[in-house]
PDB file of C-alpha atoms in Angstrom:
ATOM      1  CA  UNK W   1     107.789 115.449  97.471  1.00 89.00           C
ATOM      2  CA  UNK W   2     107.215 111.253  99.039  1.00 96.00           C
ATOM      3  CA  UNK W   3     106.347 111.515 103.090  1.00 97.00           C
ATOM      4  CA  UNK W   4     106.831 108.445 104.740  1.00 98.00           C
ATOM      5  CA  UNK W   5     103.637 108.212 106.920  1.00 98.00           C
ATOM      6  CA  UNK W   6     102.806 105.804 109.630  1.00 97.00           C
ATOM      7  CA  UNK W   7      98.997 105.567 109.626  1.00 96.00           C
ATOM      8  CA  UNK W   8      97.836 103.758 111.901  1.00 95.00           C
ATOM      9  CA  UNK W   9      94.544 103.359 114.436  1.00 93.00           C
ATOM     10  CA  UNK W  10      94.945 102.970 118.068  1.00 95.00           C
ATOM     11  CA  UNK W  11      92.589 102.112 121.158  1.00 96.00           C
ATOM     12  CA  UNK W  12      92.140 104.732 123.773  1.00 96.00           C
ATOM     13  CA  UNK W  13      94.994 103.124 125.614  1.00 97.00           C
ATOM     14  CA  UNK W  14      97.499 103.488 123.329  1.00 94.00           C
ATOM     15  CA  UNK W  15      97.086  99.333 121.474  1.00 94.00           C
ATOM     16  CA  UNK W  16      97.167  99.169 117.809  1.00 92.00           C
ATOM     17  CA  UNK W  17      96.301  94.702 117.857  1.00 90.00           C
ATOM     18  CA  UNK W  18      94.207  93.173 121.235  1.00 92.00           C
ATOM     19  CA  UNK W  19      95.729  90.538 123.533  1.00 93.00           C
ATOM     20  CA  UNK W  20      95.213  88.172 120.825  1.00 90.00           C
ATOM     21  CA  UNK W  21      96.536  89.998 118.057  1.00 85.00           C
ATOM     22  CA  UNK W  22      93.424  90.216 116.065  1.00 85.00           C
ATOM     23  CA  UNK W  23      91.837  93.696 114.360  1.00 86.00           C
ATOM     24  CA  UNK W  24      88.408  92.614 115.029  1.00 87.00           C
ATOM     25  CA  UNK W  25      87.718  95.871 117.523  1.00 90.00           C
ATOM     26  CA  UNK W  26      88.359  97.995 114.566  1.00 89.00           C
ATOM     27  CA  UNK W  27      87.152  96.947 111.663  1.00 83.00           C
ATOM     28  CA  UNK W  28      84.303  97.361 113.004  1.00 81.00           C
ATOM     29  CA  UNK W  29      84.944 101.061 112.524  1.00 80.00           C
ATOM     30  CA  UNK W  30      85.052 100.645 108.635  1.00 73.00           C
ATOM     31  CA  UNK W  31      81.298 102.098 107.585  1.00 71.00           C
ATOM     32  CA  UNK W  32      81.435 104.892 110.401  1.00 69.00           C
ATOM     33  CA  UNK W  33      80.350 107.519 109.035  1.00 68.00           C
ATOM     34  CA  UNK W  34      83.140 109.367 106.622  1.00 75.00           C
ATOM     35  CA  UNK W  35      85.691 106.550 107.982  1.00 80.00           C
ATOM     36  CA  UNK W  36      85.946 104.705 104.438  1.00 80.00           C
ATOM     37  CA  UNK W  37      86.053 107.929 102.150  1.00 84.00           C
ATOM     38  CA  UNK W  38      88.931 109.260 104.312  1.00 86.00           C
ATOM     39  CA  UNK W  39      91.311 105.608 103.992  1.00 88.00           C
ATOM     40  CA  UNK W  40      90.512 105.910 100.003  1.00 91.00           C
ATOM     41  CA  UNK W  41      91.447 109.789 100.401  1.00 93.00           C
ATOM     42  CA  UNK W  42      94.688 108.821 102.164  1.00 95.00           C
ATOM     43  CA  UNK W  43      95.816 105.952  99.822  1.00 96.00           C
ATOM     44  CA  UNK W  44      95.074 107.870  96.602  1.00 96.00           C
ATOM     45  CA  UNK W  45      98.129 109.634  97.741  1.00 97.00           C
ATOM     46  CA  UNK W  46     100.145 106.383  98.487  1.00 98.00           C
ATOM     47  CA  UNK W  47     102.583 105.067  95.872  1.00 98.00           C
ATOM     48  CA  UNK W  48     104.287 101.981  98.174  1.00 98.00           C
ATOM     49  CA  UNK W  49     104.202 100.494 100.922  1.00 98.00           C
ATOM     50  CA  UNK W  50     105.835  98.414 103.739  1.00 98.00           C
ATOM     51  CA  UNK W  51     104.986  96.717 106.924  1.00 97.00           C
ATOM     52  CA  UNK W  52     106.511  94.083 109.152  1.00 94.00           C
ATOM     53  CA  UNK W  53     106.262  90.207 108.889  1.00 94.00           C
ATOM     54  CA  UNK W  54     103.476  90.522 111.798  1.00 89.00           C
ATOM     55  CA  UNK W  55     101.210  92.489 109.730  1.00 90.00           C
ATOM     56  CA  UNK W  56     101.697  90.899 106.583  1.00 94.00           C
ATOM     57  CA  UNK W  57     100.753  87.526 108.169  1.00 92.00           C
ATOM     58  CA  UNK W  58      98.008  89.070 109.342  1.00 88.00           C
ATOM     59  CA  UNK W  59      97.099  90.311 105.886  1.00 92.00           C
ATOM     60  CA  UNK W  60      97.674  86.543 104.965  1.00 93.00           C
ATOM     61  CA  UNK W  61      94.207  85.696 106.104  1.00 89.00           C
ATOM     62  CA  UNK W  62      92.437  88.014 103.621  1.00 90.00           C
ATOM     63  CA  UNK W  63      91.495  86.224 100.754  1.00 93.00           C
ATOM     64  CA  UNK W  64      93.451  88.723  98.512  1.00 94.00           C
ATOM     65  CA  UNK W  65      95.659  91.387  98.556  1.00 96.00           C
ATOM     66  CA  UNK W  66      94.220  94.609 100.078  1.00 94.00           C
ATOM     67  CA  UNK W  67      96.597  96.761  98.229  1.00 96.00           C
ATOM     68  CA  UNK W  68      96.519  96.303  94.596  1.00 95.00           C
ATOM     69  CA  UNK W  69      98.928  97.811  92.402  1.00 95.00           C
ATOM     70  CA  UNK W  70     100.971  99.058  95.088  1.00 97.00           C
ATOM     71  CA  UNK W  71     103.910  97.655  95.224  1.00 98.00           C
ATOM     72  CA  UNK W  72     105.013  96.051  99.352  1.00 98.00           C
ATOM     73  CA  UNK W  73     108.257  95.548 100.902  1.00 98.00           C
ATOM     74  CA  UNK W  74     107.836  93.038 104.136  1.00 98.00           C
ATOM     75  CA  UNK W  75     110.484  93.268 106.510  1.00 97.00           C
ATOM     76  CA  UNK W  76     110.821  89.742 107.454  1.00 96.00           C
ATOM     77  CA  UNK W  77     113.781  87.127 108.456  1.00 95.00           C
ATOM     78  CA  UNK W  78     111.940  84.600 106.957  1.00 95.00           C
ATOM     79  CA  UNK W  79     110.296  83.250 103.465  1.00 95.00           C
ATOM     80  CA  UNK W  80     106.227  83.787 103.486  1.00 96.00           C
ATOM     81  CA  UNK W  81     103.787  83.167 101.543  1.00 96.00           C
ATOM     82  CA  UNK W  82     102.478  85.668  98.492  1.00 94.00           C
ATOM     83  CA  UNK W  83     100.011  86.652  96.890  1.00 95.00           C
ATOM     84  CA  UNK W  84      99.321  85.714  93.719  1.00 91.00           C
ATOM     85  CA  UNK W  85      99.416  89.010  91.204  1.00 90.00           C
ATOM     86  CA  UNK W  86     101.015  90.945  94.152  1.00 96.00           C
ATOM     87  CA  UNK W  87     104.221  93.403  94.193  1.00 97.00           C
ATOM     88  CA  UNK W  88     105.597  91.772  97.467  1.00 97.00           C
ATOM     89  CA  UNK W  89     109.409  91.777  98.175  1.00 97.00           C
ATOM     90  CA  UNK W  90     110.871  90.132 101.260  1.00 98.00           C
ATOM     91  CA  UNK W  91     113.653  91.458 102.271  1.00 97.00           C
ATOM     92  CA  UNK W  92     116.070  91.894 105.615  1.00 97.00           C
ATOM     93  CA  UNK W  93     117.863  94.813 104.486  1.00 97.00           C
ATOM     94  CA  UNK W  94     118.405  97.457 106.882  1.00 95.00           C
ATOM     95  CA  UNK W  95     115.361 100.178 106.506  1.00 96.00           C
ATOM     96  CA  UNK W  96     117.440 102.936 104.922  1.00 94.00           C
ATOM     97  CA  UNK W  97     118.775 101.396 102.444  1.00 94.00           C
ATOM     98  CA  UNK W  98     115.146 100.010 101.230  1.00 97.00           C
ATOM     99  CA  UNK W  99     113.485 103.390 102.508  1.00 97.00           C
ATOM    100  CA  UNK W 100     115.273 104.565  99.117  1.00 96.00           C
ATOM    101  CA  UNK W 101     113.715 101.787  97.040  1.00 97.00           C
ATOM    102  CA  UNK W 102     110.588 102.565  98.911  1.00 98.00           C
ATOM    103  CA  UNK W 103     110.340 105.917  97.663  1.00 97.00           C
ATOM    104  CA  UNK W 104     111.534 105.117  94.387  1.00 97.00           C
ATOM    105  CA  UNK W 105     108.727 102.949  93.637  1.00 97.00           C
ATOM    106  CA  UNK W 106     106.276 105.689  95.073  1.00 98.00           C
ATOM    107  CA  UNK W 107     107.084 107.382  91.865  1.00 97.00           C
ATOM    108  CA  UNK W 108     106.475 111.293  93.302  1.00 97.00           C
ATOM    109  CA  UNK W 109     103.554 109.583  95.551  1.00 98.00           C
ATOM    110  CA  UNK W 110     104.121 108.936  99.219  1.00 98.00           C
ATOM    111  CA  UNK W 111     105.551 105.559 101.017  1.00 98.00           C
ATOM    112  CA  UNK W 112     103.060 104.333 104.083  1.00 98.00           C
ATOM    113  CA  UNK W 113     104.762 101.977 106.848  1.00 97.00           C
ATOM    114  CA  UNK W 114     101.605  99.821 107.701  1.00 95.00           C
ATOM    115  CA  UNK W 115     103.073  98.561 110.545  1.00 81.00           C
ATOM    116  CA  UNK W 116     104.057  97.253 113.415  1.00 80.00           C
ATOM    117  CA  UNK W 117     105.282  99.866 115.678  1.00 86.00           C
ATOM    118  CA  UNK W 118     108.684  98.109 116.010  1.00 88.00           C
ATOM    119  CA  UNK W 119     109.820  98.607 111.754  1.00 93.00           C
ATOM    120  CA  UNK W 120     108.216 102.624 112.326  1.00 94.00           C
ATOM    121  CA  UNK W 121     110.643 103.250 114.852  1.00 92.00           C
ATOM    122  CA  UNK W 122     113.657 101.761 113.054  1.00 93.00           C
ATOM    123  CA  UNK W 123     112.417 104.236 110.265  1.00 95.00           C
ATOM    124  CA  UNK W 124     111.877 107.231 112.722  1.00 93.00           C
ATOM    125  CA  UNK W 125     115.346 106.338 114.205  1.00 92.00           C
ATOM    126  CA  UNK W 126     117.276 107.081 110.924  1.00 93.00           C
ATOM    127  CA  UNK W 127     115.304 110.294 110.331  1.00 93.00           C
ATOM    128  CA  UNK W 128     112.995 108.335 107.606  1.00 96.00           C
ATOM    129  CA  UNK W 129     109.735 108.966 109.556  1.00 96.00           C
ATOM    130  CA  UNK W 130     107.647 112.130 108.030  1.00 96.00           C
ATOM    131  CA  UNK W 131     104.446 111.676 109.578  1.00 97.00           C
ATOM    132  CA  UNK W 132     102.468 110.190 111.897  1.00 96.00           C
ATOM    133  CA  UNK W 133      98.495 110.391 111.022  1.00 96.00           C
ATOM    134  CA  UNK W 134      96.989 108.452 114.379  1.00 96.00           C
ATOM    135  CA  UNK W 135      93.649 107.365 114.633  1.00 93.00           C
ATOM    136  CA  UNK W 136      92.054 107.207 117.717  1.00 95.00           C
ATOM    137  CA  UNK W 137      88.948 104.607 118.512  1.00 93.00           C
ATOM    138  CA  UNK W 138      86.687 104.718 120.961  1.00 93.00           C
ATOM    139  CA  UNK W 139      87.418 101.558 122.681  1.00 95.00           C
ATOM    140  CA  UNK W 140      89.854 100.657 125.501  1.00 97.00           C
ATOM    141  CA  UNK W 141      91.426  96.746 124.799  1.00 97.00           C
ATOM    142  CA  UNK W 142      93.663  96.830 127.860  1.00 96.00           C
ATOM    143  CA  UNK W 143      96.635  95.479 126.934  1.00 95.00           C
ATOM    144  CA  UNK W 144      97.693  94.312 123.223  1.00 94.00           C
ATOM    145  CA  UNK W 145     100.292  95.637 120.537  1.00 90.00           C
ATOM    146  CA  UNK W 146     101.401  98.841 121.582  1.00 91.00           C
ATOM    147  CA  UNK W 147     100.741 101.469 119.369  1.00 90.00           C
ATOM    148  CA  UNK W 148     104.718 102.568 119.714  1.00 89.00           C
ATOM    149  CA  UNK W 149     107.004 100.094 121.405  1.00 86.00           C
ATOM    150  CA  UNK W 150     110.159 102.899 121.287  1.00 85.00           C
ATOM    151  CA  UNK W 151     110.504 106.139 121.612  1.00 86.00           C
ATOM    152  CA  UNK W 152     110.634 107.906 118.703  1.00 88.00           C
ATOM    153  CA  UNK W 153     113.630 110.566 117.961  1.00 85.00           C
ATOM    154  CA  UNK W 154     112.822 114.448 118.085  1.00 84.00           C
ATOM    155  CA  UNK W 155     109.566 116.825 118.074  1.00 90.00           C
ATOM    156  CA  UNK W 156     106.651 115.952 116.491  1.00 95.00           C
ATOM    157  CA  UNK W 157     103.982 118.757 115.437  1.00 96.00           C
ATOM    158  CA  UNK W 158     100.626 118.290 115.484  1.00 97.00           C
ATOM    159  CA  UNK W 159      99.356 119.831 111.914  1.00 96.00           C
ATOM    160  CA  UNK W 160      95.192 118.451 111.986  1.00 96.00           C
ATOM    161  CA  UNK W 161      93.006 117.759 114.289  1.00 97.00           C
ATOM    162  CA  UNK W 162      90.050 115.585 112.136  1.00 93.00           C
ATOM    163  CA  UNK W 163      86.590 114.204 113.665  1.00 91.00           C
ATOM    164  CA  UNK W 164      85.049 111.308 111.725  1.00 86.00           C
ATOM    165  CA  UNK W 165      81.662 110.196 112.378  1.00 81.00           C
ATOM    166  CA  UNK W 166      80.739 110.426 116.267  1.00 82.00           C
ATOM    167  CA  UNK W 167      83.255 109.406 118.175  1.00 85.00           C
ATOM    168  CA  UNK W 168      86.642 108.362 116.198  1.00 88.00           C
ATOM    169  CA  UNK W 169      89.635 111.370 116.098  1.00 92.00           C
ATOM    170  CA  UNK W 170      92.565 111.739 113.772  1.00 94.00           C
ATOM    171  CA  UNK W 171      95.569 113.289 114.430  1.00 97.00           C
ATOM    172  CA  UNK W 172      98.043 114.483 112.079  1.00 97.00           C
ATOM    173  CA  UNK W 173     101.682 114.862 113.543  1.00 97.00           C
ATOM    174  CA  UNK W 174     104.858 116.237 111.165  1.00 96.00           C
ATOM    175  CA  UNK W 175     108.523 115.428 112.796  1.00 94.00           C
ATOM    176  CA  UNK W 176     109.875 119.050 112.933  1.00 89.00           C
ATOM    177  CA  UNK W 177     112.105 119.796 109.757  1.00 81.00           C
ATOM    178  CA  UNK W 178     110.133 117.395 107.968  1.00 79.00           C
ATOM    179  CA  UNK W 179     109.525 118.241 104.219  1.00 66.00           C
ATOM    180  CA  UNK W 180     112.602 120.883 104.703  1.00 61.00           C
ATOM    181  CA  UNK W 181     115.299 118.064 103.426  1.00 54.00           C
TER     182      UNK W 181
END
């Protein structure tokens, strides 16, 4: 059965971007011990993905395409840039009528909303939102993106508590009913 998953890290105060929008405070999280083998654990299991225009422009400063062979839907008003060799759609459609397309594409595997907290809770508003896996680092930015900037529809139950390396938590929330569809 496809989840749709938000997985996402977050500061100790709750931001998921810094006053300045950048990522810099986390990446530097990347080689903590059992951080890496845990993303590649969680994407083996991801068959598409989408994100807002905020994120993807982010993404626009990598030199390539993090996500290879997945193919992206970018929720965006307006026409960006792609990648060369990417599966990137733009699109403005409402999210439940792509959240089908999304799991289509996922072909069995599950969909992953990359972000921003904005696009998750139009997705958790419809009922499309599965799963929340949150990441907590050891750092406090604040003020920055907020990790949620709605509230988010029903009961959400915490199914994994997971330590990686020495000071970075994940937890694993289900919305109730969740997999029961």
């Amino acid at each position: 059965m496809t989840l749709t998953q938000y997985y996402v890290a977050a500061s100790m105060d709750g931001h998921i971007a810094d006053a300045d929008g950048s990522l810099d405070w986390l990446l530097q999280f990347n080689d903590a011990e059992g951080v890496g083998e845990h993303i590649e654990a969680f994407m083996a299991d991801v068959g598409a993905l989408a994100m807002g225009a905020s994120t993807y422009e982010f993404l626009l400063g990598e030199p390539e395409w993090p996500y290879p062979g997945l193919p992206a839907i970018v929720f965006t008003h307006r026409d960006l840039p792609r990648f060369p060799d990417a599966d990137i759609t733009l699109t403005s459609d409402d999210v439940a009528d792509v959240h089908a397309r999304l799991v289509e594409a996922a072909a069995g595997r599950n969909v992953w909303l990359v972000g921003g907290g904005g696009l998750v809770a139009q997705f958790a508003e419809r009922g499309l939102l599965d799963e929340i896996w949150l990441g907590i680092a050891p750092v406090v930015l604040g003020g920055g993106a907020p990790l949620l900037p709605a509230r988010l529809p029903g009961v959400w139950d915490l199914q994994d508590v997971e330590r990686l390396g020495r000071s970075f938590v994940e937890l694993r929330y289900r919305r109730q009913g969740a997999g029961q569809e």
